[in-house]
Short mmCIF file of C-alpha atoms in Angstrom, two decimals:
data_model
loop_
_atom_site.label_atom_id
_atom_site.label_comp_id
_atom_site.label_asym_id
_atom_site.label_seq_id
_atom_site.Cartn_x
_atom_site.Cartn_y
_atom_site.Cartn_z
CA MET T 151 153.11 133.26 102.94
CA PRO T 152 152.41 133.33 99.46
CA SER T 153 151.04 136.82 98.17
CA LYS T 154 147.35 136.82 97.40
CA THR T 155 146.82 136.80 93.53
CA TYR T 156 144.19 138.60 91.24
CA LYS T 157 142.68 137.29 88.15
CA ARG T 158 143.32 139.58 85.52
CA HIS T 159 143.04 137.90 82.28
CA ASP T 160 140.65 134.95 81.11
CA ARG T 161 141.46 132.15 78.76
CA SER T 162 140.33 133.93 75.75
CA ASP T 163 142.18 137.10 76.49
CA ILE T 164 145.31 134.87 76.88
CA PHE T 165 144.60 132.67 73.77
CA ILE T 166 144.10 136.09 71.37
CA HIS T 167 147.00 137.64 72.89
CA TRP T 168 149.29 134.82 71.68
CA PHE T 169 147.47 133.97 68.58
CA ASN T 170 147.99 138.14 67.82
CA ALA T 171 151.31 137.41 68.57
CA ALA T 172 152.15 134.21 66.62
CA CYS T 173 150.13 135.67 63.50
CA TRP T 174 151.73 138.88 63.63
CA LEU T 175 155.62 137.29 63.63
CA LEU T 176 154.21 134.93 60.72
CA LEU T 177 152.73 138.03 58.86
CA LEU T 178 156.03 139.83 59.36
CA LEU T 179 158.21 137.34 58.25
CA THR T 180 156.17 136.43 55.12
CA GLY T 181 155.52 140.03 54.31
CA VAL T 182 159.19 141.14 54.39
CA GLY T 183 160.08 138.38 52.02
CA LEU T 184 157.48 139.89 49.75
CA ILE T 185 159.22 143.24 49.52
CA GLN T 186 160.93 143.54 46.08
CA ASN T 187 162.94 146.96 46.73
CA PRO T 188 166.22 146.42 48.36
CA ASP T 189 166.22 150.37 49.71
CA ILE T 190 163.34 149.61 52.20
CA ASP T 191 164.03 145.78 52.97
CA PRO T 192 164.82 145.45 56.74
CA PHE T 193 166.65 142.17 56.49
CA GLY T 194 168.55 142.57 53.22
CA SER T 195 168.06 141.44 49.59
CA GLY T 196 169.27 138.12 50.48
CA TYR T 197 166.07 137.15 52.75
CA PRO T 198 163.33 137.52 50.36
CA GLU T 199 165.09 135.65 47.83
CA ALA T 200 166.22 132.81 50.28
CA LEU T 201 162.48 132.70 51.64
CA ARG T 202 160.69 132.70 48.14
CA SER T 203 163.38 129.70 47.13
CA LEU T 204 162.14 127.84 50.29
CA VAL T 205 158.58 128.02 49.62
CA GLY T 206 158.65 127.49 45.71
CA GLY T 207 158.34 131.25 44.18
CA GLY T 208 156.92 134.54 45.09
CA GLY T 209 153.65 133.29 44.25
CA ASN T 210 153.53 130.66 46.96
CA LEU T 211 154.56 133.21 49.56
CA LEU T 212 152.15 135.65 48.74
CA ALA T 213 149.54 132.94 48.89
CA ILE T 214 150.94 131.83 52.57
CA HIS T 215 150.80 135.74 53.55
CA GLU T 216 147.36 136.05 52.34
CA PHE T 217 146.08 132.60 54.38
CA ILE T 218 147.88 133.68 57.68
CA GLY T 219 146.49 137.22 57.24
CA LEU T 220 142.74 135.88 56.57
CA VAL T 221 143.26 133.38 59.73
CA TRP T 222 144.12 136.41 61.70
CA ILE T 223 141.22 138.27 60.75
CA ALA T 224 139.07 135.13 61.25
CA GLY T 225 140.55 134.39 64.66
CA PHE T 226 139.61 137.82 65.84
CA LEU T 227 136.01 137.96 64.59
CA LEU T 228 135.65 134.65 66.51
CA TYR T 229 137.26 136.20 69.43
CA LEU T 230 134.60 139.00 69.00
CA LEU T 231 131.65 136.56 69.11
CA VAL T 232 133.25 134.43 72.09
CA ASN T 233 134.21 137.42 74.22
CA PHE T 234 132.43 140.41 72.88
CA ARG T 235 132.44 141.94 76.91
CA GLY T 236 136.12 141.07 77.25
CA ALA T 237 136.81 143.30 74.05
CA LYS T 238 134.46 145.97 75.02
CA PHE T 239 136.26 146.26 78.32
CA PHE T 240 139.48 146.28 76.74
CA LEU T 241 138.60 149.18 74.30
CA ALA T 242 136.80 151.12 77.05
CA GLU T 243 140.14 150.91 79.31
CA VAL T 244 142.73 151.50 76.57
CA PHE T 245 141.26 154.51 75.04
CA ALA T 246 140.16 156.13 78.53
CA VAL T 247 142.85 158.51 78.93
CA SER T 248 143.22 160.85 81.95
CA PRO T 249 145.37 163.39 80.57
CA ALA T 250 146.90 165.10 83.77
CA ARG T 251 147.60 161.49 85.04
CA ASP T 252 148.43 159.05 82.30
CA MET T 253 150.52 161.84 80.20
CA ALA T 254 152.34 162.45 83.69
CA TRP T 255 153.09 158.94 83.96
CA MET T 256 154.39 158.67 80.59
CA PHE T 257 156.51 161.62 80.87
CA LYS T 258 157.97 160.35 84.09
CA LYS T 259 158.45 156.92 82.85
CA MET T 260 160.41 157.84 79.79
CA ILE T 261 162.47 159.88 82.21
CA LEU T 262 163.27 157.32 84.51
CA MET T 263 164.21 154.94 81.81
CA THR T 264 166.69 157.32 79.89
CA LEU T 265 168.09 159.82 82.48
CA GLY T 266 167.06 157.94 85.88
CA PRO T 267 165.45 159.53 89.08
CA LYS T 268 168.00 162.31 89.51
CA ALA T 269 166.70 163.79 86.49
CA LEU T 270 163.63 164.64 87.83
CA LYS T 271 164.98 165.33 91.50
CA ALA T 272 167.07 167.94 89.98
CA VAL T 273 164.01 169.83 88.54
CA GLY T 274 162.01 169.36 91.86
CA ALA T 275 159.69 166.68 90.72
CA SER T 276 159.04 163.25 92.32
CA PRO T 277 160.32 160.26 90.65
CA ASP T 278 157.13 158.62 91.87
CA LEU T 279 154.98 157.47 89.06
CA PRO T 280 151.24 158.54 89.39
CA ASP T 281 148.70 155.55 90.03
CA GLN T 282 147.58 153.61 86.99
CA GLY T 283 144.49 151.50 86.68
CA TYR T 284 143.94 148.10 84.50
CA TYR T 285 146.68 149.62 81.96
CA ASN T 286 149.45 151.73 82.68
CA MET T 287 149.92 154.39 79.89
CA GLY T 288 152.29 152.79 78.15
CA GLN T 289 150.40 149.68 77.93
CA LYS T 290 147.48 151.79 76.61
CA ALA T 291 149.79 153.59 73.98
CA PHE T 292 150.70 150.39 72.46
CA ALA T 293 147.03 149.23 72.64
CA GLN T 294 145.91 151.88 70.88
CA ALA T 295 148.56 151.71 67.90
CA SER T 296 147.78 148.26 67.83
CA VAL T 297 143.99 148.51 67.49
CA VAL T 298 144.03 151.38 64.81
CA GLY T 299 147.18 149.91 63.06
CA GLY T 300 145.62 146.56 63.06
CA ILE T 301 142.39 147.55 61.58
CA VAL T 302 144.43 149.52 58.95
CA ILE T 303 146.32 146.25 58.08
CA ALA T 304 143.22 144.41 57.91
CA VAL T 305 141.29 146.54 55.85
CA THR T 306 144.20 147.27 53.29
CA GLY T 307 144.91 143.82 53.21
CA VAL T 308 141.54 142.40 52.24
CA ILE T 309 141.73 145.46 49.50
CA MET T 310 144.96 143.97 48.12
CA TYR T 311 143.74 140.33 48.55
CA LEU T 312 140.52 141.47 46.62
CA SER T 313 142.56 143.78 43.93
CA ASP T 314 143.49 140.98 41.38
CA ARG T 315 140.13 138.75 41.99
CA THR T 316 137.07 141.17 42.14
CA PHE T 317 138.30 144.84 41.76
CA GLY T 318 138.89 146.36 38.02
CA ALA T 319 141.06 148.69 36.66
CA GLU T 320 139.51 151.66 38.01
CA SER T 321 140.14 150.62 41.60
CA THR T 322 143.99 151.00 40.51
CA GLY T 323 144.01 154.46 42.69
CA MET T 324 142.41 152.82 45.85
CA VAL T 325 144.94 149.58 45.80
CA GLY T 326 147.65 152.10 45.68
CA TRP T 327 146.90 153.94 48.63
CA ALA T 328 145.92 150.37 50.37
CA VAL T 329 149.49 149.10 49.75
CA THR T 330 150.80 152.55 51.09
CA LEU T 331 148.59 152.50 54.35
CA HIS T 332 149.49 148.85 54.73
CA PHE T 333 153.20 149.77 55.15
CA ILE T 334 152.28 152.39 57.32
CA GLY T 335 150.22 150.34 59.73
CA VAL T 336 152.65 147.92 59.68
CA GLY T 337 155.40 150.23 60.59
CA LEU T 338 153.34 151.84 63.50
CA VAL T 339 152.57 148.56 64.93
CA PHE T 340 156.11 146.91 64.95
CA ALA T 341 157.42 150.12 66.10
CA GLY T 342 155.43 149.96 69.23
CA LEU T 343 155.79 146.06 69.44
CA LEU T 344 159.54 146.39 70.38
CA VAL T 345 158.77 148.79 73.22
CA HIS T 346 156.02 146.25 74.45
CA VAL T 347 158.40 143.36 74.07
CA TYR T 348 160.99 145.07 76.22
CA MET T 349 158.99 146.10 78.84
CA ALA T 350 156.69 143.02 79.22
CA ALA T 351 159.01 140.28 78.73
CA ILE T 352 162.51 141.83 79.33
CA SER T 353 162.11 144.44 82.15
CA PRO T 354 162.38 142.64 85.35
CA GLU T 355 159.55 144.86 87.04
CA GLU T 356 156.83 143.81 84.63
CA ARG T 357 157.81 140.20 84.75
CA PRO T 358 154.79 139.49 86.79
CA GLY T 359 152.59 141.08 83.99
CA PHE T 360 154.26 138.83 81.29
CA LYS T 361 153.90 135.67 83.64
CA SER T 362 150.12 136.59 83.70
CA MET T 363 149.79 135.90 80.17
CA PHE T 364 150.56 132.62 80.76
CA THR T 365 148.46 132.30 84.24
CA GLY T 366 145.84 134.70 84.01
CA VAL T 367 146.69 135.90 87.56
CA VAL T 368 149.24 138.62 88.84
CA PRO T 369 150.56 138.93 92.50
CA GLY T 370 149.03 141.57 94.75
CA ASP T 371 152.25 143.45 95.47
CA TYR T 372 152.61 143.77 91.80
CA ALA T 373 148.91 144.94 91.17
CA LYS T 374 149.38 147.46 94.12
CA HIS T 375 152.48 148.99 92.76
CA HIS T 376 151.80 148.99 89.05
CA HIS T 377 148.03 148.87 88.81
CA ARG T 378 146.95 150.62 92.10
CA LEU T 379 143.67 152.08 91.38
CA TRP T 380 142.64 148.68 89.76
CA TRP T 381 143.83 146.97 92.60
CA GLU T 382 141.59 148.89 94.79
CA LYS T 383 138.74 148.67 92.95
CA VAL T 384 139.21 144.69 92.70
CA ARG T 385 139.84 144.46 96.65
CA SER T 386 136.61 146.86 97.48
CA GLY T 387 134.46 144.50 95.14
CA SER T 388 136.31 140.63 95.50
CA GLU T 389 138.97 138.88 97.49
CA GLY T 390 140.68 137.84 94.58
CA SER T 391 142.08 134.21 94.14
CA GLU T 392 144.56 132.58 95.88
#
């Protein structure tokens, strides 16, 4: 008999997730192509030159990057209008951190991923992870970095976009800081994204969670094992979906 499934994401959540992923990928690829310093170019100097040549020059590449960025911001604003309740729930969940439970989960998870359960048993600690809610602490940490980093990227991106259209010479300092913070924000999000992609798409135990970003539902056994506190809450107030 198939395991009961529980609804985890609605259509707007699934859309904004993949919309965000697509925009970030395109913004990263075009943004790296705009870098003119070979010392900090992650793909090597040949990549920016090839990409600029492909689109007809650096000016066109910048215009494409700016357009994608504006579409990304507009998409999120539209999502907030359509599903503000869902966005509010998301923010409340990812920034609700229990120091005892969530920090213990994060510490144990890192030990399990690097040294294995024997390392925890060697110091008298149980390898069992503390029960988690709608998001585990790893997901919360990435979401927090994404929210903060995303806001920084969006705000600084708009400042840079307006720098040669609206701002005068007196804003040079602000624009300079915007460029620096833009790079920091991108680095913060990209670092978290590498871990997120591995945990969500590659790690076998998280595969049902990855599939839920297409189907909107997760199996009951997965929910019970990985998000027990949420699973118990849903069971007490809902039967889930078959």
